[in-house]
mmCIF file of C-alpha atoms in Angstrom:
data_model
loop_
_atom_site.group_PDB
_atom_site.id
_atom_site.type_symbol
_atom_site.label_atom_id
_atom_site.label_comp_id
_atom_site.label_asym_id
_atom_site.label_seq_id
_atom_site.Cartn_x
_atom_site.Cartn_y
_atom_site.Cartn_z
ATOM 1 C CA MET K 1 81.398 23.784 38.899
ATOM 2 C CA ASN K 2 79.728 23.691 42.347
ATOM 3 C CA PHE K 3 78.610 20.595 44.268
ATOM 4 C CA THR K 4 75.036 20.792 43.010
ATOM 5 C CA SER K 5 76.185 20.910 39.382
ATOM 6 C CA LEU K 6 78.513 17.972 39.960
ATOM 7 C CA LEU K 7 75.717 15.950 41.540
ATOM 8 C CA LEU K 8 73.317 16.706 38.697
ATOM 9 C CA THR K 9 75.938 15.871 36.082
ATOM 10 C CA PHE K 10 76.856 12.584 37.733
ATOM 11 C CA PHE K 11 73.377 11.322 38.487
ATOM 12 C CA LEU K 12 71.232 12.884 35.757
ATOM 13 C CA SER K 13 73.470 11.959 32.842
ATOM 14 C CA PRO K 14 72.636 8.215 32.873
ATOM 15 C CA LEU K 15 68.908 8.902 32.706
ATOM 16 C CA LEU K 16 67.498 9.514 29.261
ATOM 17 C CA PHE K 17 63.795 9.889 29.946
ATOM 18 C CA SER K 18 60.706 8.358 31.465
ATOM 19 C CA ALA K 19 57.728 7.161 29.493
ATOM 20 C CA SER K 20 54.134 6.610 30.520
ATOM 21 C CA THR K 21 51.056 7.443 28.463
ATOM 22 C CA HIS K 22 52.688 10.513 26.903
ATOM 23 C CA ALA K 23 54.568 10.657 23.623
ATOM 24 C CA THR K 24 58.327 10.639 24.012
ATOM 25 C CA PHE K 25 61.291 11.294 21.774
ATOM 26 C CA ALA K 26 64.497 9.300 21.428
ATOM 27 C CA PRO K 27 67.479 9.067 19.128
ATOM 28 C CA PRO K 28 66.305 6.833 16.253
ATOM 29 C CA THR K 29 69.282 4.458 16.491
ATOM 30 C CA THR K 30 68.867 3.721 20.206
ATOM 31 C CA GLU K 31 67.645 0.267 21.233
ATOM 32 C CA TRP K 32 66.808 -0.711 24.782
ATOM 33 C CA THR K 33 66.250 -4.001 26.536
ATOM 34 C CA TRP K 34 64.236 -4.611 29.677
ATOM 35 C CA ALA K 35 66.605 -4.883 32.645
ATOM 36 C CA GLY K 36 64.218 -5.252 35.563
ATOM 37 C CA PHE K 37 61.211 -4.061 37.542
ATOM 38 C CA GLU K 38 61.009 -0.997 39.770
ATOM 39 C CA ILE K 39 58.087 -1.701 42.120
ATOM 40 C CA VAL K 40 57.243 0.787 44.875
ATOM 41 C CA GLY K 41 54.308 0.923 47.279
ATOM 42 C CA LEU K 42 53.941 -2.707 48.315
ATOM 43 C CA LYS K 43 53.317 -3.596 51.941
ATOM 44 C CA LYS K 44 51.160 -6.692 52.035
ATOM 45 C CA ILE K 45 52.332 -8.823 49.109
ATOM 46 C CA THR K 46 55.694 -9.563 47.516
ATOM 47 C CA LYS K 47 57.247 -8.166 44.370
ATOM 48 C CA GLU K 48 57.417 -11.696 42.996
ATOM 49 C CA GLN K 49 53.617 -11.968 43.136
ATOM 50 C CA VAL K 50 53.299 -8.761 41.119
ATOM 51 C CA ILE K 51 55.983 -9.658 38.567
ATOM 52 C CA LYS K 52 54.242 -12.963 37.804
ATOM 53 C CA GLN K 53 51.275 -10.951 36.502
ATOM 54 C CA VAL K 54 53.350 -8.906 34.029
ATOM 55 C CA PRO K 55 54.298 -10.591 30.708
ATOM 56 C CA LEU K 56 57.803 -9.108 30.528
ATOM 57 C CA LYS K 57 61.185 -10.549 31.378
ATOM 58 C CA SER K 58 64.705 -9.200 31.562
ATOM 59 C CA GLY K 59 66.438 -9.298 28.197
ATOM 60 C CA ASP K 60 63.304 -8.649 26.145
ATOM 61 C CA ILE K 61 63.531 -5.846 23.593
ATOM 62 C CA TYR K 62 61.906 -2.671 24.873
ATOM 63 C CA LYS K 63 58.713 -1.526 23.167
ATOM 64 C CA GLU K 64 56.830 1.582 24.174
ATOM 65 C CA GLU K 65 53.258 0.375 24.542
ATOM 66 C CA PRO K 66 51.488 2.638 27.063
ATOM 67 C CA LEU K 67 47.997 1.345 26.315
ATOM 68 C CA ILE K 68 49.114 -2.237 26.955
ATOM 69 C CA TRP K 69 50.929 -1.135 30.126
ATOM 70 C CA LYS K 70 47.702 0.489 31.309
ATOM 71 C CA THR K 71 45.863 -2.796 30.797
ATOM 72 C CA TRP K 72 48.497 -4.662 32.826
ATOM 73 C CA CYS K 73 48.160 -2.099 35.604
ATOM 74 C CA GLU K 74 44.386 -2.435 35.656
ATOM 75 C CA THR K 75 44.768 -6.205 35.930
ATOM 76 C CA LEU K 76 47.132 -5.804 38.883
ATOM 77 C CA LYS K 77 44.734 -3.417 40.577
ATOM 78 C CA SER K 78 41.879 -5.867 40.193
ATOM 79 C CA SER K 79 43.851 -9.003 41.098
ATOM 80 C CA PHE K 80 45.221 -7.637 44.369
ATOM 81 C CA SER K 81 42.475 -5.120 45.245
ATOM 82 C CA PHE K 82 44.893 -2.210 45.154
ATOM 83 C CA SER K 83 43.487 1.288 45.532
ATOM 84 C CA ASP K 84 45.370 2.376 42.414
ATOM 85 C CA THR K 85 48.284 1.456 40.150
ATOM 86 C CA HIS K 86 50.487 3.320 37.665
ATOM 87 C CA CYS K 87 52.751 1.678 35.079
ATOM 88 C CA SER K 88 55.519 3.445 33.190
ATOM 89 C CA ALA K 89 59.088 2.968 32.010
ATOM 90 C CA VAL K 90 62.468 4.518 32.683
ATOM 91 C CA ARG K 91 65.244 4.270 30.086
ATOM 92 C CA TYR K 92 68.946 4.961 30.402
ATOM 93 C CA VAL K 93 71.404 5.965 27.719
ATOM 94 C CA GLU K 94 73.382 2.751 28.250
ATOM 95 C CA GLY K 95 70.417 0.819 26.823
ATOM 96 C CA GLN K 96 68.659 -0.475 29.940
ATOM 97 C CA ALA K 97 64.931 -0.067 30.424
ATOM 98 C CA TYR K 98 63.065 -0.636 33.674
ATOM 99 C CA PHE K 99 59.353 -1.283 34.005
ATOM 100 C CA VAL K 100 58.048 0.927 36.814
ATOM 101 C CA ILE K 101 54.991 -0.182 38.779
ATOM 102 C CA ASP K 102 53.666 2.250 41.363
ATOM 103 C CA ILE K 103 51.146 0.802 43.754
ATOM 104 C CA ILE K 104 48.765 2.464 46.177
ATOM 105 C CA GLU K 105 47.417 -0.028 48.654
ATOM 106 C CA ALA K 106 44.161 0.463 50.532
ATOM 107 C CA GLY K 107 44.749 2.944 53.325
ATOM 108 C CA ASP K 108 47.512 4.773 51.440
ATOM 109 C CA GLU K 109 45.264 6.937 49.282
ATOM 110 C CA HIS K 110 46.800 10.093 50.793
ATOM 111 C CA ARG K 111 49.895 9.412 48.670
ATOM 112 C CA ASN K 112 47.881 10.323 45.579
ATOM 113 C CA GLN K 113 45.905 13.276 46.918
ATOM 114 C CA PHE K 114 46.835 16.795 45.854
ATOM 115 C CA ARG K 115 45.626 20.344 46.234
ATOM 116 C CA GLU K 116 42.488 21.297 44.355
ATOM 117 C CA ALA K 117 43.245 22.316 40.792
ATOM 118 C CA PRO K 118 43.271 26.125 40.485
ATOM 119 C CA ALA K 119 40.571 27.874 38.463
ATOM 120 C CA GLN K 120 41.873 31.279 37.328
ATOM 121 C CA ASP K 121 42.993 32.360 33.856
ATOM 122 C CA ILE K 122 46.096 34.556 34.140
ATOM 123 C CA ALA K 123 48.263 35.899 31.322
ATOM 124 C CA LEU K 124 51.832 34.569 31.647
ATOM 125 C CA THR K 125 54.696 37.063 31.174
ATOM 126 C CA SER K 126 54.794 38.473 27.606
ATOM 127 C CA GLU K 127 54.734 37.366 23.977
ATOM 128 C CA GLU K 128 58.473 37.987 23.723
ATOM 129 C CA VAL K 129 59.310 35.840 26.768
ATOM 130 C CA LEU K 130 57.063 33.006 25.626
ATOM 131 C CA LYS K 131 58.589 33.103 22.142
ATOM 132 C CA LEU K 132 62.077 32.818 23.636
ATOM 133 C CA TYR K 133 60.897 29.995 25.878
ATOM 134 C CA ASP K 134 59.479 28.049 22.936
ATOM 135 C CA LEU K 135 62.675 28.574 20.914
ATOM 136 C CA LEU K 136 64.782 27.309 23.820
ATOM 137 C CA TYR K 137 62.865 24.079 24.294
ATOM 138 C CA ALA K 138 62.435 23.476 20.578
ATOM 139 C CA ARG K 139 66.221 23.598 20.305
ATOM 140 C CA LEU K 140 66.593 21.260 23.290
ATOM 141 C CA TRP K 141 64.270 18.653 21.788
ATOM 142 C CA LYS K 142 65.912 18.939 18.377
ATOM 143 C CA LEU K 143 69.297 18.153 19.909
ATOM 144 C CA PHE K 144 67.786 15.350 21.970
ATOM 145 C CA GLU K 145 66.282 13.736 18.874
ATOM 146 C CA GLN K 146 69.771 13.814 17.351
ATOM 147 C CA GLY K 147 71.189 12.049 20.397
ATOM 148 C CA ILE K 148 73.112 15.129 21.547
ATOM 149 C CA THR K 149 73.355 15.679 25.296
ATOM 150 C CA VAL K 150 73.179 19.272 26.497
ATOM 151 C CA LYS K 151 74.862 20.027 29.813
ATOM 152 C CA GLU K 152 73.178 22.270 32.352
ATOM 153 C CA THR K 153 74.874 24.746 34.686
ATOM 154 C CA ALA K 154 73.466 27.060 37.335
ATOM 155 C CA ASP K 155 76.578 28.514 38.963
ATOM 156 C CA ARG K 156 75.707 32.103 38.053
ATOM 157 C CA GLY K 157 72.242 32.124 39.593
ATOM 158 C CA PHE K 158 70.320 31.053 36.497
ATOM 159 C CA LEU K 159 69.956 27.910 34.423
ATOM 160 C CA ASP K 160 72.249 27.855 31.400
ATOM 161 C CA PHE K 161 73.163 25.304 28.734
ATOM 162 C CA SER K 162 76.339 24.184 26.973
ATOM 163 C CA ASP K 163 74.773 24.577 23.519
ATOM 164 C CA LEU K 164 75.706 28.019 22.173
ATOM 165 C CA GLU K 165 72.331 28.655 20.538
ATOM 166 C CA MET K 166 70.507 27.827 23.778
ATOM 167 C CA HIS K 167 72.975 29.961 25.743
ATOM 168 C CA GLY K 168 72.154 32.925 23.512
ATOM 169 C CA ILE K 169 68.445 32.494 24.215
ATOM 170 C CA VAL K 170 69.133 32.233 27.951
ATOM 171 C CA MET K 171 71.004 35.542 27.852
ATOM 172 C CA GLN K 172 67.844 37.147 26.486
ATOM 173 C CA LEU K 173 65.632 35.395 29.048
ATOM 174 C CA ILE K 174 67.597 36.724 32.015
ATOM 175 C CA GLU K 175 67.046 40.215 30.663
ATOM 176 C CA GLN K 176 63.303 39.782 30.277
ATOM 177 C CA VAL K 177 62.065 37.283 32.892
ATOM 178 C CA PRO K 178 62.996 38.853 36.293
ATOM 179 C CA GLN K 179 60.394 41.632 35.946
ATOM 180 C CA TYR K 180 57.679 38.946 35.743
ATOM 181 C CA ARG K 181 58.656 36.994 38.877
ATOM 182 C CA ASP K 182 55.455 37.790 40.799
ATOM 183 C CA ASN K 183 53.343 37.055 37.728
ATOM 184 C CA ILE K 184 55.089 33.706 37.229
ATOM 185 C CA LEU K 185 54.466 32.682 40.840
ATOM 186 C CA ASP K 186 50.823 33.804 40.522
ATOM 187 C CA VAL K 187 50.323 31.644 37.431
ATOM 188 C CA LEU K 188 52.042 28.710 39.106
ATOM 189 C CA ALA K 189 49.737 28.927 42.106
ATOM 190 C CA ASN K 190 46.443 29.955 40.566
ATOM 191 C CA ASP K 191 46.117 29.293 36.810
ATOM 192 C CA LYS K 192 43.799 26.501 35.681
ATOM 193 C CA ASP K 193 45.949 25.538 32.680
ATOM 194 C CA ALA K 194 48.443 22.848 33.717
ATOM 195 C CA GLN K 195 50.619 23.453 30.649
ATOM 196 C CA LYS K 196 50.836 27.134 31.529
ATOM 197 C CA ARG K 197 51.817 26.204 35.097
ATOM 198 C CA GLU K 198 54.510 23.900 33.658
ATOM 199 C CA LYS K 199 55.973 26.817 31.711
ATOM 200 C CA ALA K 200 55.778 29.058 34.754
ATOM 201 C CA ALA K 201 57.713 26.539 36.843
ATOM 202 C CA ASN K 202 60.450 26.385 34.195
ATOM 203 C CA LEU K 203 60.602 30.161 33.856
ATOM 204 C CA LEU K 204 61.531 30.422 37.539
ATOM 205 C CA ASN K 205 65.022 29.362 36.444
ATOM 206 C CA TRP K 206 65.598 32.837 34.979
ATOM 207 C CA THR K 207 63.953 35.073 37.608
ATOM 208 C CA LEU K 208 67.396 35.818 39.153
ATOM 209 C CA ASN K 209 66.331 37.952 42.119
ATOM 210 C CA VAL K 210 65.537 36.775 45.675
ATOM 211 C CA LEU K 211 66.146 33.151 44.726
ATOM 212 C CA SER K 212 65.792 32.024 48.334
ATOM 213 C CA GLU K 213 62.290 33.454 48.674
ATOM 214 C CA THR K 214 61.311 32.138 45.243
ATOM 215 C CA GLN K 215 62.488 28.639 46.209
ATOM 216 C CA VAL K 216 60.388 28.638 49.360
ATOM 217 C CA LYS K 217 57.253 29.876 47.597
ATOM 218 C CA ALA K 218 57.651 27.382 44.745
ATOM 219 C CA SER K 219 58.217 24.377 47.009
ATOM 220 C CA VAL K 220 54.878 24.982 48.721
ATOM 221 C CA LEU K 221 53.298 24.158 45.354
ATOM 222 C CA LEU K 222 54.853 20.676 45.139
ATOM 223 C CA ASP K 223 51.355 19.330 45.809
ATOM 224 C CA ASP K 224 50.230 20.448 42.333
ATOM 225 C CA PRO K 225 47.902 17.868 40.740
ATOM 226 C CA SER K 226 50.081 17.828 37.592
ATOM 227 C CA SER K 227 53.150 15.586 37.746
ATOM 228 C CA GLU K 228 54.837 17.707 35.064
ATOM 229 C CA VAL K 229 54.384 20.850 37.149
ATOM 230 C CA ARG K 230 55.790 19.108 40.230
ATOM 231 C CA ASN K 231 58.713 17.864 38.139
ATOM 232 C CA ASN K 232 59.538 21.353 36.871
ATOM 233 C CA ILE K 233 59.278 22.927 40.326
ATOM 234 C CA SER K 234 61.635 20.407 41.894
ATOM 235 C CA ARG K 235 64.084 20.684 38.988
ATOM 236 C CA PHE K 236 64.179 24.410 39.705
ATOM 237 C CA THR K 237 64.864 23.834 43.401
ATOM 238 C CA LEU K 238 67.592 21.319 42.543
ATOM 239 C CA HIS K 239 69.677 24.019 40.940
ATOM 240 C CA PHE K 240 69.338 26.679 43.604
ATOM 241 C CA ILE K 241 68.423 25.055 46.918
ATOM 242 C CA ASP K 242 71.782 26.056 48.365
ATOM 243 C CA LYS K 243 70.593 29.672 48.156
ATOM 244 C CA VAL K 244 68.064 29.057 50.960
ATOM 245 C CA THR K 245 70.111 30.228 53.932
ATOM 246 C CA VAL K 246 67.370 30.396 56.594
ATOM 247 C CA GLN K 247 67.123 27.007 58.282
ATOM 248 C CA THR K 248 63.422 27.223 59.142
ATOM 249 C CA HIS K 249 62.717 27.889 55.465
ATOM 250 C CA ARG K 250 64.705 24.783 54.523
ATOM 251 C CA PHE K 251 62.743 22.778 57.075
ATOM 252 C CA GLY K 252 59.545 23.754 55.282
ATOM 253 C CA MET K 253 61.066 22.708 51.969
ATOM 254 C CA ILE K 254 62.174 19.398 53.487
ATOM 255 C CA ASP K 255 58.587 18.735 54.602
ATOM 256 C CA ASN K 256 57.319 19.402 51.069
ATOM 257 C CA LEU K 257 60.035 17.237 49.503
ATOM 258 C CA LEU K 258 59.262 14.320 51.817
ATOM 259 C CA LYS K 259 55.633 14.471 50.683
ATOM 260 C CA GLN K 260 56.866 14.438 47.093
ATOM 261 C CA LEU K 261 59.149 11.484 47.829
ATOM 262 C CA ASP K 262 56.086 9.487 48.902
ATOM 263 C CA ARG K 263 54.172 10.193 45.686
ATOM 264 C CA PRO K 264 53.462 7.198 43.435
ATOM 265 C CA SER K 265 55.690 8.217 40.525
ATOM 266 C CA HIS K 266 59.316 7.782 39.547
ATOM 267 C CA GLY K 267 59.654 11.441 38.599
ATOM 268 C CA ASP K 268 58.547 12.604 42.045
ATOM 269 C CA ARG K 269 60.843 10.191 43.887
ATOM 270 C CA ASN K 270 63.765 11.033 41.606
ATOM 271 C CA LYS K 271 63.584 14.813 42.078
ATOM 272 C CA ALA K 272 62.710 14.680 45.784
ATOM 273 C CA ILE K 273 65.612 12.413 46.723
ATOM 274 C CA TYR K 274 68.054 14.581 44.724
ATOM 275 C CA ASN K 275 66.890 17.674 46.583
ATOM 276 C CA LEU K 276 67.081 16.012 49.979
ATOM 277 C CA LEU K 277 70.571 14.685 49.283
ATOM 278 C CA ILE K 278 71.753 18.153 48.264
ATOM 279 C CA ILE K 279 70.310 19.687 51.434
ATOM 280 C CA ALA K 280 71.900 17.023 53.649
ATOM 281 C CA THR K 281 75.250 17.528 51.936
ATOM 282 C CA LYS K 282 75.275 21.321 51.809
ATOM 283 C CA PHE K 283 73.685 21.832 55.226
ATOM 284 C CA PRO K 284 74.852 19.139 57.702
ATOM 285 C CA GLU K 285 72.929 20.952 60.442
ATOM 286 C CA ASP K 286 69.667 19.887 58.701
ATOM 287 C CA ARG K 287 70.402 16.158 58.836
ATOM 288 C CA ALA K 288 68.767 15.636 62.222
ATOM 289 C CA TYR K 289 65.523 17.179 60.940
ATOM 290 C CA ILE K 290 65.543 15.020 57.803
ATOM 291 C CA LYS K 291 66.238 11.948 59.919
ATOM 292 C CA GLU K 292 63.463 12.703 62.402
ATOM 293 C CA HIS K 293 60.815 13.384 59.785
ATOM 294 C CA GLY K 294 61.856 11.207 56.865
ATOM 295 C CA LEU K 295 64.132 8.327 57.813
ATOM 296 C CA VAL K 296 61.428 5.653 57.685
ATOM 297 C CA LEU K 297 60.460 6.662 54.151
ATOM 298 C CA ILE K 298 64.080 7.104 53.041
ATOM 299 C CA ASP K 299 64.933 3.638 54.381
ATOM 300 C CA TYR K 300 61.973 2.210 52.472
ATOM 301 C CA ILE K 301 63.028 3.829 49.195
ATOM 302 C CA ALA K 302 66.629 2.712 49.680
ATOM 303 C CA ARG K 303 65.436 -0.850 50.223
ATOM 304 C CA GLU K 304 62.799 -1.082 47.516
ATOM 305 C CA SER K 305 64.123 0.990 44.600
ATOM 306 C CA ILE K 306 66.631 -0.673 42.278
ATOM 307 C CA LEU K 307 67.303 2.444 40.185
ATOM 308 C CA SER K 308 70.566 4.348 40.311
ATOM 309 C CA ASN K 309 68.830 7.725 40.385
ATOM 310 C CA VAL K 310 66.422 6.810 43.191
ATOM 311 C CA GLY K 311 67.438 3.868 45.362
ATOM 312 C CA ALA K 312 71.175 4.488 45.095
ATOM 313 C CA LEU K 313 70.667 8.127 46.086
ATOM 314 C CA ALA K 314 68.538 7.070 49.042
ATOM 315 C CA VAL K 315 71.417 4.854 50.177
ATOM 316 C CA GLU K 316 73.801 7.815 49.952
ATOM 317 C CA LEU K 317 71.358 9.890 51.982
ATOM 318 C CA GLN K 318 71.117 7.115 54.588
ATOM 319 C CA LYS K 319 74.888 7.250 55.019
ATOM 320 C CA LEU K 320 74.762 10.992 55.713
ATOM 321 C CA LEU K 321 72.000 10.536 58.273
ATOM 322 C CA GLN K 322 73.835 7.907 60.277
ATOM 323 C CA PRO K 323 75.018 9.141 63.703
#
């Protein structure tokens, strides 16, 4: 198992999933309690002022109530004249839940601005590939609903899984997907359907060839207006970023990841900080560039985030960037 796989195993395993206004799945016997507040984006007021407006306290039983959370967020936006607010939750397998409040203060609107949504309609790969894709993720969700954790590996240049049925599907995907690499990148960049772009981003994990070039082209699209697309792109780069051997190409990826780190969402911060930590660890010669262009933001995340898969990683990155 390489360093990247070890890092993903160690830091991804505690996290079960995030919840916002989308439906989520969980093992039916799992019960969570609220353990705290993850508040990011504040500059002019204190966290305590925000927390006073939210009718939750540590120790309460977790309930997934996205419509109520949205109402709380709207109240916060109005009370403090924020430009925007987003409320969600992050849950861990140990039973802790954290209420995540992302805040965009006036003057920080650039944090929530993305490229214009594409407008084309492009066929993605083939019926056979899409059928395999659907079978793979149906199996993943079935196991998840049963409370079964599936380990990921990427040591052989493609994403694979510990579940034998999923592994069998992956073996078929690596036979079929590489021929569609250009088509997948085209869909990711230009198709109007966000769900199709999400699939395209995931399918990059089985394109096999010229992984370095594929990484660079995909990271440019981390300004996609869909958070799910951005999540899938940066999960792809997590597995294979060590394949990018040209330093100037990594510098471009670092720039894109720092923009993602500043986005007002836990998923963006989580994936961006993982990627940056992997780069700083695998390529010590890139640390000066990360420090020059991102230290202020990294210091902020390390200080403000209380989550083990965001703030704690930012602290580890800080240590690497110290002279």
